[in-house]
Amino acid sequence: MPVLEVKNLQKSFDSLEVLKDIGFSLEKGETIAIIGSSGSGKTTLLRCLNFLERPDRGQILINNGIIFDAADPRTQRESEIRKKRLHFGLVFQSFNLFPQYTVLQNVKLASELLAKERPDYKKNKKRILEEIDRKARFDLSQMGLDSKLDYYPHQLSGGQQQRVAIARALSLSPDVLCFDEPTSALDPELTGEVLRVIRALAEKRTTMIIVTHEMAFARDVADRVIFMDGGVIVEQGSPHEVLENPKEERTKQFLSRFSEQ
Amino acid sequence: MSFSVIISKLLESFVINCEIFAVTLAFALPLGLIIAFGSMSRFKPLSWLTKTIVWIIRGTPLMLQIIVLFYGPGLIWNNNLWGSGYSGRMSACIVAFIINYACYFSEIYRGGIESIAKGQYEAGQVLGMTKTQIFFKVTLLQVVKRIVPPLGNEVITLVKDTSLARVIANKEIIMMAQEYASKGLIWPLFSTAVFFLVAVGLLTLLLNWVEKKLSYFK
């Protein structure tokens, strides 16, 4: 049973059709890499999954339950969308850490705010907060950041900041963790450390969708590769199939342009 | 008249300047935020109305606003709603100051709020925060950090603007000093500069301290 199913997703900005009939599914523990040139709709797709954009058509299902249906306004209530977002985590290209909080606080903030909505919060406050603290420290140590807990974002390198952002996205234990070109804003010598922690997550069977321009990384880490162009999924399959033996002409063109660089 | 008597008279009248300053700040700082939200509203009539008010207030001299606000009701409706005497003149003056400064503050707030990167809101959203939580827990302190310097400028201007209160005969420090000048004693007028310099000096120290307190993040 797939964790995530996307059906017939469409999104236009004014007259520009960015997503045309996108459909795919994702199994639990699977890692998908989405590749494609700029403007192909990859980022918009991730933003739709995280409810930062509202699709014009289509459905999003989590564990076979419809969480979004463009034809059904009842699935689009603002109050519920906030909770539905929690099925997904998103790591941004530009990190977007909160500058006034330390690394540890960045990771804990959302969990602490959500905990206040629990009916048993007052009664078990101490235990709940300890649990949040433990999880945040654990996630950060997975990212190799034990020694940076009390640093502020501006005191860290880009690679360290992005690893904090990954720990923050993991803090609410999302069903699907999305990455929007996680290394594109980094100096080349810093991409390695970020790719390493994402690879470690893939090895632990974290369910992930990774939009990336790192072809070698996609080949290594992804269980499946999706090639998007012009707002449609042109080709998908194992990394070997899509990256080594593409069937579609457009995929071949895209990959050859990449190997030239 | 002895030196100490004159200084204590000046000090007494400077209390009026200080009072206008403190009450204006206390009301204009929050009112400015409300005006800022008005001018950023997606409900167009509200944002137009607010922007028009801000344009009028920023586009005319504060001195004129004080005069119109104080004499206007009496001249137009034949009803001096401020009442007579010291408290009436003082109330009219302070209300004019509050409206005027709230409009300036609102533009500073608006600039500060709009300068926060969209990614900060989006990061809060994808972490399941409500709009209120994002404002108070994520953006507010970043806004405060950015607006302290321009706000400090306005606050310092306010210290000196308080002497405009004299146009409707509030006996603030310069008006008091001029009474001595008209009697041929000029040094009290010059000495008023010291009062303003000390007040602004203290405020500058305070503002520097706040800026330093907020310098732990970028």
Coordinates of C-alpha atoms in Angstrom, one line a residue:
Chain A
M1 CA 0.0 0.0 0.0
P2 CA 1.5 3.3 -1.0
V3 CA 2.1 6.0 1.6
L4 CA 1.4 8.8 -0.9
E5 CA -0.6 8.9 -4.0
V6 CA -0.8 11.9 -6.3
K7 CA -3.5 11.8 -9.0
N8 CA -4.1 14.2 -11.9
L9 CA -2.4 17.1 -10.2
Q10 CA -2.7 20.4 -12.2
K11 CA -1.5 23.8 -11.3
S12 CA -1.4 27.1 -13.3
F13 CA -0.1 30.5 -12.4
D14 CA -2.3 32.8 -14.4
S15 CA -2.1 31.5 -17.9
L16 CA 1.1 29.5 -17.3
E17 CA 0.4 25.8 -16.8
V18 CA 3.2 24.6 -14.5
L19 CA 1.8 21.2 -13.7
K20 CA -0.2 19.2 -16.2
D21 CA -1.7 16.0 -14.9
I22 CA 0.9 14.7 -12.5
G23 CA 0.4 11.3 -11.0
F24 CA 2.7 9.0 -9.1
S25 CA 2.8 7.0 -5.9
L26 CA 5.3 6.4 -3.2
E27 CA 5.8 3.3 -1.1
K28 CA 6.7 3.5 2.6
G29 CA 10.5 3.6 2.9
E30 CA 11.0 4.5 -0.7
T31 CA 13.2 7.3 -2.0
I32 CA 12.2 9.1 -5.2
A33 CA 14.5 11.5 -7.0
I34 CA 12.8 14.0 -9.3
I35 CA 15.0 15.4 -12.0
G36 CA 14.4 17.9 -14.8
S37 CA 15.4 21.3 -16.0
S38 CA 14.4 24.5 -14.3
G39 CA 10.8 25.4 -14.9
S40 CA 9.8 21.8 -15.4
G41 CA 7.5 22.0 -12.3
K42 CA 9.5 20.0 -9.8
T43 CA 9.5 22.7 -7.1
T44 CA 5.8 23.5 -7.7
L45 CA 5.0 19.9 -7.2
L46 CA 6.7 19.8 -3.8
R47 CA 5.0 23.1 -2.9
C48 CA 1.7 21.6 -3.7
L49 CA 2.3 18.5 -1.6
N50 CA 3.2 20.9 1.3
F51 CA 0.1 23.0 0.7
L52 CA 2.2 26.1 0.0
E53 CA 0.4 26.2 -3.4
R54 CA -3.2 25.0 -3.9
P55 CA -3.5 22.7 -7.0
D56 CA -6.3 23.6 -9.4
R57 CA -7.2 20.0 -10.0
G58 CA -6.3 16.6 -8.7
Q59 CA -6.1 14.6 -5.5
I60 CA -3.5 13.8 -2.9
L61 CA -3.9 10.7 -0.8
I62 CA -2.0 9.6 2.3
N63 CA -2.3 6.0 3.4
N64 CA -5.3 5.7 1.0
G65 CA -7.1 8.6 2.6
I66 CA -7.9 11.7 0.5
I67 CA -6.2 14.7 2.2
F68 CA -6.7 17.0 -0.7
D69 CA -9.2 17.0 -3.5
A70 CA -9.4 20.1 -5.7
A71 CA -13.1 19.3 -6.4
D72 CA -14.0 19.1 -2.8
P73 CA -13.8 22.3 -0.8
R74 CA -14.3 20.4 2.4
T75 CA -10.7 19.1 2.1
Q76 CA -9.4 22.6 1.8
R77 CA -10.3 24.2 5.0
E78 CA -7.5 26.4 6.4
S79 CA -7.7 24.9 9.9
E80 CA -7.3 21.4 8.6
I81 CA -4.7 22.2 6.0
R82 CA -2.4 23.1 8.9
K83 CA -2.7 19.6 10.3
K84 CA -2.4 18.0 6.9
R85 CA 0.8 19.7 6.3
L86 CA 2.3 17.6 9.0
H87 CA 2.2 14.5 6.8
F88 CA 5.0 16.2 4.9
G89 CA 8.3 17.7 5.9
L90 CA 10.0 20.1 3.6
V91 CA 13.7 21.0 3.4
F92 CA 14.1 24.3 1.4
Q93 CA 16.9 25.1 -1.0
S94 CA 17.6 28.2 1.1
F95 CA 17.4 26.5 4.6
N96 CA 15.0 29.1 6.0
L97 CA 16.2 28.5 9.6
F98 CA 14.8 30.9 12.2
P99 CA 17.8 33.2 12.9
Q100 CA 16.9 34.2 16.4
Y101 CA 16.8 30.7 17.7
T102 CA 19.7 28.3 18.5
V103 CA 20.1 25.1 16.5
L104 CA 18.3 23.1 19.3
Q105 CA 15.5 25.7 19.6
N106 CA 15.0 25.7 15.8
V107 CA 14.4 22.0 15.9
K108 CA 12.2 22.0 19.0
L109 CA 10.0 25.1 18.3
A110 CA 7.3 23.5 16.2
S111 CA 7.0 20.4 18.3
E112 CA 6.7 22.5 21.5
L113 CA 4.0 24.6 19.9
L114 CA 2.1 21.6 18.7
A115 CA 2.4 19.9 22.1
K116 CA 0.5 22.8 23.7
E117 CA -2.6 21.6 21.7
R118 CA -2.5 18.2 23.3
P119 CA -5.3 17.7 25.9
D120 CA -2.9 16.1 28.3
Y121 CA -0.3 18.9 27.9
K122 CA -0.8 20.5 31.3
K123 CA -0.8 17.2 33.2
N124 CA 2.3 15.8 31.4
K125 CA 4.1 19.0 30.5
K126 CA 7.4 18.0 31.9
R127 CA 7.5 14.6 30.3
I128 CA 6.3 15.9 26.9
L129 CA 8.9 18.6 26.8
E130 CA 11.7 16.1 27.8
E131 CA 10.6 13.8 25.0
I132 CA 10.7 16.7 22.5
D133 CA 14.2 17.6 23.8
R134 CA 15.4 14.0 23.5
K135 CA 14.1 13.6 20.0
A136 CA 15.6 16.9 18.9
R137 CA 19.0 16.0 20.3
F138 CA 18.8 12.6 18.7
D139 CA 17.9 14.0 15.3
L140 CA 20.6 16.5 15.5
S141 CA 23.2 13.9 16.5
Q142 CA 22.1 11.9 13.4
M143 CA 23.0 15.0 11.4
G144 CA 26.4 15.1 13.1
L145 CA 25.6 18.3 14.9
D146 CA 26.0 17.4 18.6
S147 CA 28.6 20.1 19.2
K148 CA 26.5 22.8 17.6
L149 CA 23.3 22.7 19.7
D150 CA 23.7 26.2 21.1
Y151 CA 25.0 27.9 18.0
Y152 CA 22.9 30.4 16.1
P153 CA 22.3 29.8 12.4
H154 CA 24.6 32.6 11.2
Q155 CA 27.5 31.0 13.1
L156 CA 27.2 27.9 10.9
S157 CA 28.3 27.0 7.4
G158 CA 25.7 26.5 4.7
G159 CA 26.1 22.7 5.0
Q160 CA 25.6 22.8 8.7
Q161 CA 22.6 25.0 8.4
Q162 CA 21.0 22.7 5.9
R163 CA 21.6 19.7 8.2
V164 CA 19.8 21.6 11.0
A165 CA 17.0 22.2 8.5
I166 CA 16.8 18.5 7.9
A167 CA 16.7 17.8 11.6
R168 CA 14.0 20.4 11.9
A169 CA 11.9 18.8 9.1
L170 CA 12.3 15.4 10.8
S171 CA 11.2 16.8 14.2
L172 CA 7.5 16.2 13.5
S173 CA 8.1 12.7 12.1
P174 CA 6.5 13.4 8.7
D175 CA 5.2 10.5 6.6
V176 CA 7.1 11.9 3.6
L177 CA 10.2 14.1 3.7
C178 CA 10.6 16.4 0.8
F179 CA 13.8 18.1 -0.3
D180 CA 13.8 21.0 -2.7
E181 CA 17.2 21.1 -4.3
P182 CA 18.9 20.8 -0.9
T183 CA 22.4 21.4 -2.1
S184 CA 21.8 24.1 -4.8
A185 CA 22.6 27.0 -2.5
L186 CA 25.8 25.4 -1.2
D187 CA 29.4 25.8 -2.2
P188 CA 30.5 22.6 -4.0
E189 CA 32.8 21.5 -1.1
L190 CA 29.8 21.6 1.3
T191 CA 27.3 19.5 -0.8
G192 CA 29.0 16.3 0.3
E193 CA 28.2 16.5 3.9
V194 CA 24.5 17.2 3.2
L195 CA 24.2 14.4 0.6
R196 CA 25.8 12.0 3.1
V197 CA 23.1 12.6 5.7
I198 CA 20.4 12.3 3.2
R199 CA 22.0 9.0 2.0
A200 CA 22.0 7.8 5.6
L201 CA 18.3 8.6 5.9
A202 CA 17.6 6.6 2.7
E203 CA 19.5 3.7 4.2
K204 CA 17.2 3.9 7.2
R205 CA 14.3 3.7 4.9
T206 CA 13.0 7.2 5.4
T207 CA 10.3 7.9 2.8
M208 CA 11.6 10.8 0.7
I209 CA 11.1 12.8 -2.4
I210 CA 14.2 14.6 -3.5
V211 CA 14.2 17.2 -6.2
T212 CA 17.8 17.4 -7.2
H213 CA 20.3 18.3 -9.9
E214 CA 22.9 15.9 -8.5
M215 CA 22.6 13.0 -11.0
A216 CA 25.3 10.8 -9.4
F217 CA 23.5 11.3 -6.0
A218 CA 20.1 10.4 -7.5
R219 CA 21.6 7.3 -9.1
D220 CA 23.1 6.2 -5.7
V221 CA 20.3 7.0 -3.4
A222 CA 17.0 6.8 -5.2
D223 CA 14.9 3.7 -5.5
R224 CA 13.1 5.4 -8.4
V225 CA 13.8 8.4 -10.6
I226 CA 11.2 10.6 -12.1
F227 CA 12.1 12.9 -15.0
M228 CA 9.8 15.9 -15.4
D229 CA 9.6 18.2 -18.3
G230 CA 7.1 20.9 -19.2
G231 CA 4.9 20.0 -16.2
V232 CA 4.5 16.3 -17.0
I233 CA 6.3 13.2 -15.9
V234 CA 8.1 12.1 -19.0
E235 CA 9.7 9.0 -17.7
Q236 CA 10.0 7.1 -14.4
G237 CA 11.7 3.9 -13.3
S238 CA 14.8 2.6 -11.5
P239 CA 17.8 4.9 -11.6
H240 CA 19.4 2.4 -14.0
E241 CA 16.5 2.6 -16.4
V242 CA 16.0 6.3 -16.4
L243 CA 19.6 7.6 -16.1
E244 CA 21.5 4.9 -18.0
N245 CA 18.9 3.7 -20.6
P246 CA 16.3 6.4 -21.0
K247 CA 13.6 5.5 -23.5
E248 CA 12.2 9.0 -24.1
E249 CA 13.9 11.4 -26.5
R250 CA 13.5 14.3 -24.0
T251 CA 15.1 12.4 -21.2
K252 CA 18.1 11.6 -23.4
Q253 CA 18.4 15.3 -24.4
F254 CA 18.3 16.4 -20.8
L255 CA 20.9 13.9 -19.6
S256 CA 23.2 14.6 -22.4
R257 CA 23.1 18.3 -21.6
F258 CA 24.0 17.3 -18.1
S259 CA 27.0 15.1 -18.9
E260 CA 28.4 17.9 -21.1
Q261 CA 28.6 20.3 -18.1
Chain B
M1 CA 16.1 86.6 39.3
S2 CA 18.6 84.0 40.4
F3 CA 20.1 81.3 38.2
S4 CA 18.7 78.4 40.2
V5 CA 15.1 79.8 40.1
I6 CA 15.2 80.1 36.4
I7 CA 16.7 76.6 35.9
S8 CA 14.0 75.1 38.2
K9 CA 11.3 77.0 36.2
L10 CA 12.7 75.6 33.0
L11 CA 12.9 72.2 34.4
E12 CA 9.3 72.4 35.5
S13 CA 8.2 73.3 32.0
F14 CA 10.4 70.6 30.5
V15 CA 8.1 68.1 32.4
I16 CA 5.5 69.1 29.8
N17 CA 7.8 68.1 27.0
C18 CA 8.5 64.8 28.8
E19 CA 4.9 64.2 29.3
I20 CA 4.0 64.7 25.7
F21 CA 6.9 62.5 24.7
A22 CA 6.0 59.6 27.0
V23 CA 2.2 59.6 26.4
T24 CA 2.8 59.9 22.6
L25 CA 5.1 56.9 22.6
A26 CA 2.9 54.8 24.8
F27 CA -0.1 55.2 22.4
A28 CA 1.5 55.8 19.0
L29 CA 3.7 52.6 19.1
P30 CA 0.7 50.2 19.3
L31 CA -1.6 52.4 17.2
G32 CA 1.1 52.4 14.5
L33 CA 1.0 48.6 14.4
I34 CA -2.8 48.7 13.9
I35 CA -2.4 51.3 11.1
A36 CA 0.3 49.2 9.5
F37 CA -2.0 46.1 9.4
G38 CA -4.7 48.4 7.9
S39 CA -2.4 49.5 5.1
M40 CA -1.3 46.0 4.4
S41 CA -4.8 44.6 4.5
R42 CA -6.0 42.6 1.5
F43 CA -9.4 44.3 1.9
K44 CA -8.7 47.1 -0.6
P45 CA -11.1 49.8 0.8
L46 CA -9.4 49.5 4.2
S47 CA -5.9 49.7 2.8
W48 CA -6.8 52.7 0.6
L49 CA -8.4 54.5 3.4
T50 CA -5.5 53.9 5.7
K51 CA -2.9 54.9 3.1
T52 CA -4.9 58.2 2.4
I53 CA -4.9 59.0 6.1
V54 CA -1.1 58.3 6.3
W55 CA -0.6 60.5 3.3
I56 CA -2.5 63.4 4.8
I57 CA -0.8 63.1 8.2
R58 CA 2.7 62.8 6.8
G59 CA 2.0 65.3 4.1
T60 CA 1.1 68.2 6.4
P61 CA 3.0 69.9 9.1
L62 CA 2.5 68.7 12.7
M63 CA 2.2 72.3 13.8
L64 CA -0.8 72.7 11.5
Q65 CA -2.3 69.5 12.7
I66 CA -2.1 70.6 16.3
I67 CA -3.8 73.9 15.5
V68 CA -6.6 72.3 13.4
L69 CA -7.3 69.7 16.0
F70 CA -7.5 72.2 18.8
Y71 CA -9.4 75.0 17.1
G72 CA -11.2 73.0 14.5
P73 CA -14.1 71.6 16.6
G74 CA -14.8 75.0 18.1
L75 CA -14.8 76.8 14.7
I76 CA -16.7 74.1 12.7
W77 CA -19.3 72.9 15.2
N78 CA -19.1 75.7 17.6
N79 CA -18.2 73.2 20.2
N80 CA -14.8 73.2 21.9
L81 CA -14.7 69.5 22.8
W82 CA -11.2 69.9 24.4
G83 CA -12.5 72.0 27.2
S84 CA -10.8 75.1 28.3
G85 CA -7.6 75.6 30.2
Y86 CA -4.4 73.6 30.6
S87 CA -5.8 70.1 30.4
G88 CA -7.8 70.9 27.2
R89 CA -4.8 72.3 25.4
M90 CA -2.6 69.5 26.5
S91 CA -5.1 66.8 25.5
A92 CA -5.6 68.2 22.0
C93 CA -1.8 68.5 21.6
I94 CA -1.1 64.9 22.7
V95 CA -3.8 63.5 20.5
A96 CA -2.3 65.3 17.5
F97 CA 1.1 64.0 18.4
I98 CA -0.2 60.4 18.8
I99 CA -1.9 60.4 15.4
N100 CA 1.1 62.0 13.6
Y101 CA 3.7 59.7 15.1
A102 CA 1.5 56.6 14.7
C103 CA 1.4 57.2 11.0
Y104 CA 5.2 57.5 10.8
F105 CA 5.6 54.4 13.0
S106 CA 3.1 52.5 10.8
E107 CA 5.3 53.0 7.7
I108 CA 8.4 51.8 9.6
Y109 CA 6.5 48.7 10.9
R110 CA 5.2 48.0 7.4
G111 CA 8.7 48.2 5.9
G112 CA 10.0 45.9 8.6
I113 CA 7.2 43.3 8.2
E114 CA 7.5 43.3 4.5
S115 CA 11.3 42.9 4.6
I116 CA 11.0 39.5 6.3
A117 CA 11.8 36.8 3.7
K118 CA 8.9 34.8 2.5
G119 CA 10.8 31.6 3.4
Q120 CA 10.4 32.4 7.1
Y121 CA 6.6 32.3 6.8
E122 CA 6.8 29.2 4.7
A123 CA 9.1 27.4 7.0
G124 CA 6.7 28.1 9.8
Q125 CA 3.7 27.0 7.7
V126 CA 5.2 23.6 6.7
L127 CA 6.0 23.0 10.4
G128 CA 2.3 23.3 11.2
M129 CA 2.3 26.7 12.9
T130 CA -0.7 29.0 12.8
K131 CA -0.4 32.5 11.4
T132 CA -0.4 33.9 14.9
Q133 CA 2.3 31.6 16.0
I134 CA 4.4 32.5 13.0
F135 CA 4.0 36.2 13.7
F136 CA 4.8 36.1 17.4
K137 CA 7.3 33.2 17.4
V138 CA 9.1 33.6 14.1
T139 CA 8.8 37.1 12.5
L140 CA 8.2 39.6 15.3
L141 CA 11.7 39.6 16.8
Q142 CA 13.2 39.8 13.4
V143 CA 11.0 42.8 12.6
V144 CA 11.9 44.4 15.9
K145 CA 15.6 44.0 15.2
R146 CA 15.2 45.7 11.8
I147 CA 13.0 48.6 12.9
V148 CA 15.0 49.7 16.0
P149 CA 17.3 52.0 14.0
P150 CA 14.6 53.8 12.0
L151 CA 12.3 53.9 15.0
G152 CA 15.1 55.4 17.1
N153 CA 15.3 58.2 14.6
E154 CA 11.7 59.0 14.9
V155 CA 11.8 58.8 18.7
I156 CA 14.7 61.3 18.8
T157 CA 12.8 63.6 16.4
L158 CA 9.8 63.3 18.8
V159 CA 11.8 64.7 21.7
K160 CA 12.4 67.9 19.8
D161 CA 9.0 68.1 18.2
T162 CA 7.4 68.3 21.7
S163 CA 8.3 72.0 21.6
L164 CA 5.6 72.5 18.9
A165 CA 3.1 72.2 21.8
R166 CA 3.6 75.9 22.3
V167 CA 1.5 76.8 19.2
I168 CA -1.6 76.3 21.3
A169 CA 0.0 77.9 24.3
N170 CA 1.2 74.8 26.2
K171 CA 4.0 76.2 28.3
E172 CA 6.7 73.9 27.4
I173 CA 10.4 74.7 27.9
I174 CA 11.0 76.9 24.9
M175 CA 7.9 79.0 25.5
M176 CA 8.9 79.4 29.1
A177 CA 12.4 80.5 28.0
Q178 CA 11.1 83.0 25.5
E179 CA 9.2 84.7 28.3
Y180 CA 12.6 85.5 29.8
A181 CA 13.9 86.5 26.5
S182 CA 11.1 89.0 26.0
K183 CA 12.2 90.5 29.3
G184 CA 15.7 90.9 28.0
L185 CA 17.2 87.7 29.5
I186 CA 18.6 85.6 26.6
W187 CA 20.6 82.9 28.2
P188 CA 17.7 80.7 29.4
L189 CA 16.6 80.3 25.8
F190 CA 20.0 79.1 24.8
S191 CA 20.3 76.8 27.8
T192 CA 17.2 74.8 26.7
A193 CA 19.5 73.1 24.2
V194 CA 21.1 71.3 27.2
F195 CA 17.8 69.8 28.3
F196 CA 17.2 68.4 24.8
L197 CA 20.7 67.2 24.4
V198 CA 20.6 65.3 27.7
A199 CA 17.3 63.7 26.9
V200 CA 18.5 62.7 23.4
G201 CA 21.8 61.5 24.9
L202 CA 20.0 59.2 27.3
L203 CA 17.7 57.9 24.6
T204 CA 20.7 57.2 22.3
L205 CA 22.3 55.1 25.0
L206 CA 19.0 53.2 25.5
L207 CA 18.7 52.6 21.8
N208 CA 22.3 51.4 21.5
W209 CA 21.7 49.0 24.3
V210 CA 18.6 47.6 22.6
E211 CA 20.5 47.2 19.3
K212 CA 23.3 45.4 21.1
K213 CA 20.8 43.1 22.9
L214 CA 19.4 42.1 19.5
S215 CA 22.8 41.6 17.8
Y216 CA 23.1 38.0 18.9
F217 CA 21.4 37.0 15.6
K218 CA 21.5 38.1 12.0

